[in-house]
Amino acid sequence: MEQVDLGVIGAGPAGMAAATIAATAGLSVVVLDEQPAMGGQIYRAVASGGAARTDILGKDYLEGAGLAQDLQASTARHLTEAVVWDIAPQEGGVAITYSHKGIPARIEAKRLLLATGALERPVPLPGWTLPGVMTAGAGQILLKASGMVAPRAVLAGSGPLLYLLAVQMARAGSPPLALIETQSLRDQLAAAPRLAGGIRGWRILIKGLGLLAELRRHGIRRITGARDLEVIGTGRAEGLRFSAQGRAQEIACDTVLLHQGVVPNTQASRALGLAHDWHAGQRAFVPRTDGWGESSHPGIFIAGDGAGIAGAKAAAVAGQLAGLQIACQLGALDRAARDAKAQPARKTLDAERSIRPFLEAAYPVAAQILCPADKTLVCRCEEVTAGDVRHWAGLGCKGPNQTKAFGRVGMGPCQGRYCGLTVTEILSHSHNLPHSQIGAYRIRMPLKPVTLGELSTVNAPEDAEEGHPK
Amino acid sequence: MLVPVTFEGAEMMLPEGANLAAALLAAGVGAFRTTPVSGAARGPYCMMGACFECLIEISGATRQACMMQVQAGLVIAKPKGRANGAG
Ligand SMILES: Cc1cc2nc3c(=O)[nH]c(=O)nc-3n(C[C@H](O)[C@H](O)[C@H](O)COP(=O)(O)OP(=O)(O)OC[C@H]3O[C@@H](n4cnc5c(N)ncnc54)[C@H](O)[C@@H]3O)c2cc1C
Ligand code: FES
């Protein structure tokens, strides 16, 4: 079996930067990612066709190309289309099991870095399961990896990623029909005082203002303070209904791209049983890490958006910090060398993080998303509604894990990725208890569905087999 | 290069090596499957391998279309029965 010093899961900015710095220090490093190319979400396909689309995607996209070149030039090995589905702590490290085109294999690593990034926050609103409704991130992935612009699209929700996507679509020649935003002017005003702490994040703000100006130049319609969003259509999305400026409105469209910010992808950190805390600002659970990214389990590190949303620049420097500490722990760097290299990374990390409280307040999660109407589906896989969850809460169901017994919620193939936070929010509201007390779904390996054949080939540990439906 | 694949028995030409979910969407396929619970139509939602809405059946195995590339001769069907996403 292959043995390495460091196994990195995820080849986004965090994983690329960590692997490069650790390999440069002399460690043997393997990076596994299920995508066919490195780059992660923001820099998706950056080293292949995507870079040719820089005019559309913007200058920031090129920063990813630098990270990718550094990784390619290092001794770290990058395994593409490697879907990691089991991670087992063992004496002296972890065993990582993955499948490449359906063929499983296992690697042993002395240290593990989870750099699995973010997921779109679930957006449970009426009609969100209709074909033609996708996340804003999905709209962007179509653009980056396939050069395809979703036709006749309305962008709906809240957050700077919506502006970026609208501008990218416009540059590609197919501007969205409209931007329907759920945050209000009041939210933005209330957020302003938090800017004091975010002065160093001005660069991000100015970029945001530039995007808004470009939106205006393209003549893209923006409506803010929208409420009661609903996708209408029979069998597929045909329009978006909402109320704003005191009246009900409707826009006919073929595609609705939804966004309410992104949240840490905690699937692997949960399955490993690591400690998590509720982050009130991000309205999500965040794994507990120290200043180097080491989790509650010694030797297991987390960097990037998976450790708390802070964006791509922060992800890259957090990856560096983790890589440096791992190199130090394994004797490849002494403390003085580690600290000298860490200093600029820490400075950037602090600056990038300082803007977050402002963004969180200026683009809050819409009330209708935190507290969906009874008839709204919350679990897409098992088709469970918010009303069902409230009903079970009334019957005494206290926590997310118990809801599974009541109605299979969270037990479909997505393993709660797109309902977990909603169920926690609803139960917290119903029982009037803090989110930290309500908790989250318990996640079990395998992280991705695998066939019985894959399981038996690698002779996976017993507990892997009781994962989720196969 | 365009290569032939079939979706629910209908032949279509898709760009070789392209993301399969993106190629099907571009070819006008909106609903990739129906749900095992209510039979509702579903299509890709996340495009990043997390939501399992893009499940399709290829040679009897359920796969995520957004995590696959177009190859000549793929025979694609809408999954029937409980979605299991094995792949
Ligand atoms: C769809 C989407 C689009 C985004 N677009 C932008 C943008 O344009 N601009 C911006 O500033 N921010 C964007 N963000 C936010 C963005 O996630 C971060 O700023 C940045 O990409 C975080 O980097 P990261 O290294 O932490 O993780 P990511 O870049 O998300 O990389 C994580 C990687 O882990 C891999 N992975 C996860 N689980 C597994 C597994 N089990 N096995 C193998 N591989 C796995 C994924 O394939 C992915 O490549 C986007 C987020 C999402 C979800
Ligand atoms: S579209 Fe979400 S898994 Fe493929």
XYZ file of C-alpha atoms in Angstrom, chain A residues 107-371:
265
model
C -3.290 5.301 0.692
C -1.817 5.626 4.170
C -0.797 9.097 5.301
C 0.904 10.317 8.464
C -1.072 13.549 8.309
C -4.393 14.410 6.679
C -5.557 17.759 5.365
C -9.236 18.174 4.566
C -9.522 20.927 1.958
C -12.975 20.023 0.723
C -14.273 23.579 0.478
C -17.819 24.857 0.617
C -21.289 23.909 -0.509
C -24.087 26.238 -1.520
C -26.370 26.822 1.445
C -29.643 24.972 0.910
C -32.318 27.315 -0.494
C -35.635 25.666 0.427
C -38.314 27.751 -1.270
C -41.412 26.604 -3.166
C -40.432 25.146 -6.541
C -36.691 24.797 -5.824
C -36.735 21.171 -6.953
C -38.070 21.889 -10.461
C -35.712 21.115 -13.359
C -34.223 24.411 -14.482
C -33.601 25.553 -10.912
C -29.946 25.342 -9.952
C -27.543 26.952 -7.531
C -25.668 30.055 -8.623
C -22.517 27.988 -8.159
C -23.878 25.465 -10.651
C -24.491 28.287 -13.123
C -20.898 29.316 -12.679
C -19.573 25.779 -13.048
C -21.405 25.500 -16.386
C -19.652 28.672 -17.457
C -16.175 27.731 -16.208
C -15.984 24.101 -17.199
C -18.233 24.052 -20.244
C -18.342 27.640 -21.477
C -22.117 27.420 -21.308
C -24.465 30.158 -20.119
C -27.762 29.063 -18.626
C -30.476 30.359 -20.970
C -33.075 33.002 -19.976
C -31.954 32.983 -16.370
C -33.081 34.885 -13.307
C -30.581 35.084 -10.453
C -32.266 35.073 -7.061
C -31.149 35.319 -3.462
C -28.372 37.164 -1.762
C -24.602 37.554 -1.739
C -21.690 38.937 -3.771
C -21.342 35.708 -5.785
C -24.610 36.685 -7.528
C -23.031 39.917 -8.797
C -19.943 38.083 -9.989
C -22.022 35.493 -11.802
C -24.296 38.131 -13.390
C -21.271 40.010 -14.699
C -19.620 36.834 -15.976
C -22.817 35.856 -17.798
C -23.102 39.334 -19.319
C -19.471 39.239 -20.497
C -20.205 35.859 -22.079
C -22.973 37.533 -24.078
C -26.014 36.216 -22.184
C -26.809 38.532 -19.294
C -29.406 37.265 -16.827
C -32.942 38.625 -17.207
C -32.828 40.071 -13.684
C -31.247 39.874 -10.257
C -33.844 39.415 -7.524
C -32.168 39.996 -4.178
C -33.535 39.115 -0.765
C -31.390 41.437 1.345
C -32.761 44.917 2.030
C -31.292 48.366 2.279
C -31.847 48.092 6.029
C -29.541 45.044 6.196
C -26.852 46.957 4.331
C -27.133 49.991 6.595
C -27.065 47.818 9.695
C -23.917 46.157 8.353
C -22.044 49.410 7.792
C -20.667 49.793 11.350
C -18.981 46.408 11.020
C -16.831 47.887 8.312
C -14.655 49.540 10.935
C -13.231 46.145 11.756
C -12.982 45.376 8.075
C -10.923 48.254 6.800
C -8.288 45.854 5.580
C -10.942 44.164 3.487
C -11.527 47.297 1.424
C -10.042 45.652 -1.616
C -12.908 43.166 -1.612
C -15.452 45.945 -1.177
C -14.073 47.998 -4.013
C -14.184 44.966 -6.245
C -17.836 44.552 -5.235
C -18.626 48.141 -6.165
C -16.911 47.619 -9.507
C -19.157 44.627 -10.159
C -22.269 46.666 -9.350
C -21.153 49.402 -11.739
C -20.574 46.834 -14.455
C -24.038 45.379 -13.834
C -25.532 48.811 -14.402
C -23.520 49.265 -17.592
C -24.938 46.006 -18.905
C -28.404 47.277 -18.000
C -29.183 44.291 -15.780
C -32.303 44.885 -13.704
C -31.857 44.581 -9.916
C -34.617 44.358 -7.348
C -33.664 44.211 -3.672
C -35.709 43.472 -0.560
C -37.623 40.715 -2.386
C -39.704 38.330 -0.255
C -41.914 35.280 -0.688
C -39.840 33.931 -3.565
C -41.430 31.044 -5.418
C -40.407 29.221 -8.583
C -43.440 28.422 -10.690
C -43.854 25.896 -13.485
C -45.233 22.483 -14.327
C -42.525 19.883 -14.723
C -39.882 22.596 -15.104
C -39.129 26.170 -14.092
C -41.224 28.693 -16.003
C -40.926 31.786 -13.865
C -40.063 33.396 -10.561
C -42.759 34.953 -8.391
C -41.911 37.280 -5.497
C -43.102 40.374 -3.721
C -41.126 43.600 -3.639
C -41.886 47.298 -3.469
C -45.164 46.321 -1.829
C -46.599 44.264 -4.678
C -46.521 40.744 -6.103
C -44.422 40.394 -9.242
C -43.512 37.680 -11.695
C -40.745 37.194 -14.245
C -40.999 34.482 -16.899
C -37.744 32.540 -17.373
C -36.289 29.108 -18.163
C -33.596 28.979 -15.490
C -33.527 30.158 -11.887
C -30.119 30.297 -10.206
C -30.468 30.452 -6.415
C -27.932 31.631 -3.865
C -27.892 32.311 -0.135
C -24.159 32.224 0.388
C -21.976 29.180 0.839
C -21.372 27.096 3.963
C -18.502 24.811 4.991
C -18.675 21.314 3.537
C -18.378 19.411 6.813
C -19.232 15.978 5.451
C -15.772 14.483 6.048
C -15.098 16.343 9.296
C -18.464 15.154 10.660
C -17.919 11.570 9.545
C -14.573 11.649 11.370
C -16.373 12.782 14.518
C -14.341 16.000 14.817
C -15.565 18.774 17.135
C -17.724 21.458 15.478
C -19.115 24.752 16.751
C -22.094 26.793 15.640
C -20.943 29.990 13.932
C -23.709 32.541 14.447
C -22.396 34.931 11.767
C -22.129 32.274 9.074
C -25.228 30.473 10.373
C -23.494 27.163 9.941
C -21.456 24.613 11.862
C -17.705 25.053 11.571
C -15.093 22.477 12.583
C -12.957 23.519 15.560
C -9.347 24.193 14.531
C -6.277 25.819 16.073
C -4.227 28.604 14.482
C -2.591 26.100 12.097
C -5.794 24.398 11.090
C -5.332 21.295 13.250
C -8.687 19.836 14.285
C -9.783 18.238 17.546
C -8.114 15.034 16.277
C -4.316 15.422 16.364
C -2.790 14.984 12.910
C -6.009 15.842 11.040
C -5.996 19.366 9.636
C -8.667 21.434 7.867
C -8.010 24.463 5.681
C -10.017 26.665 3.346
C -13.755 27.223 3.237
C -14.296 23.818 4.842
C -12.945 25.299 8.084
C -15.220 28.377 7.860
C -16.078 30.581 4.893
C -13.389 33.171 4.172
C -12.887 33.020 0.385
C -10.214 31.834 -2.000
C -7.278 34.053 -0.908
C -7.824 33.054 2.705
C -8.089 29.418 1.637
C -4.687 29.505 -0.055
C -2.862 31.037 2.921
C -4.679 28.808 5.419
C -3.459 25.899 3.297
C 0.089 27.220 3.587
C -0.192 27.478 7.370
C -1.408 23.881 7.634
C 1.336 22.686 5.282
C 4.003 24.475 7.326
C 2.809 23.058 10.627
C 2.600 19.552 9.198
C 6.155 19.885 7.825
C 7.252 21.075 11.262
C 5.496 18.237 13.086
C 7.176 15.702 10.797
C 10.603 17.260 11.298
C 11.060 18.761 7.816
C 11.049 22.366 9.100
C 12.207 23.790 12.409
C 9.996 26.188 14.333
C 11.950 29.271 13.366
C 11.643 28.473 9.648
C 7.973 27.650 10.072
C 7.224 30.887 11.889
C 9.144 33.022 9.410
C 7.205 31.558 6.481
C 3.913 31.719 8.384
C 4.048 35.410 9.134
C 2.926 36.839 5.777
C 0.292 34.099 5.443
C -1.210 35.015 8.811
C -1.351 38.669 7.887
C -3.275 37.914 4.698
C -5.581 35.519 6.524
C -6.485 38.155 9.122
C -7.161 40.734 6.425
C -9.371 38.399 4.418
C -11.318 37.311 7.480
C -11.888 40.846 8.697
C -14.374 41.616 5.913
C -16.581 38.622 6.723
C -18.697 40.109 9.559
C -19.671 42.929 7.193
C -20.616 40.560 4.373
C -22.543 38.292 6.746
C -24.626 41.229 7.985
C -25.074 42.896 4.591
C -26.240 39.665 2.927
C -28.146 37.791 5.643
C -29.933 34.525 4.942
C -33.541 35.343 3.987
C -36.178 34.744 6.671
C -38.150 32.486 4.320
C -35.084 30.241 3.967
C -34.362 30.001 7.695
C -37.992 29.313 8.453
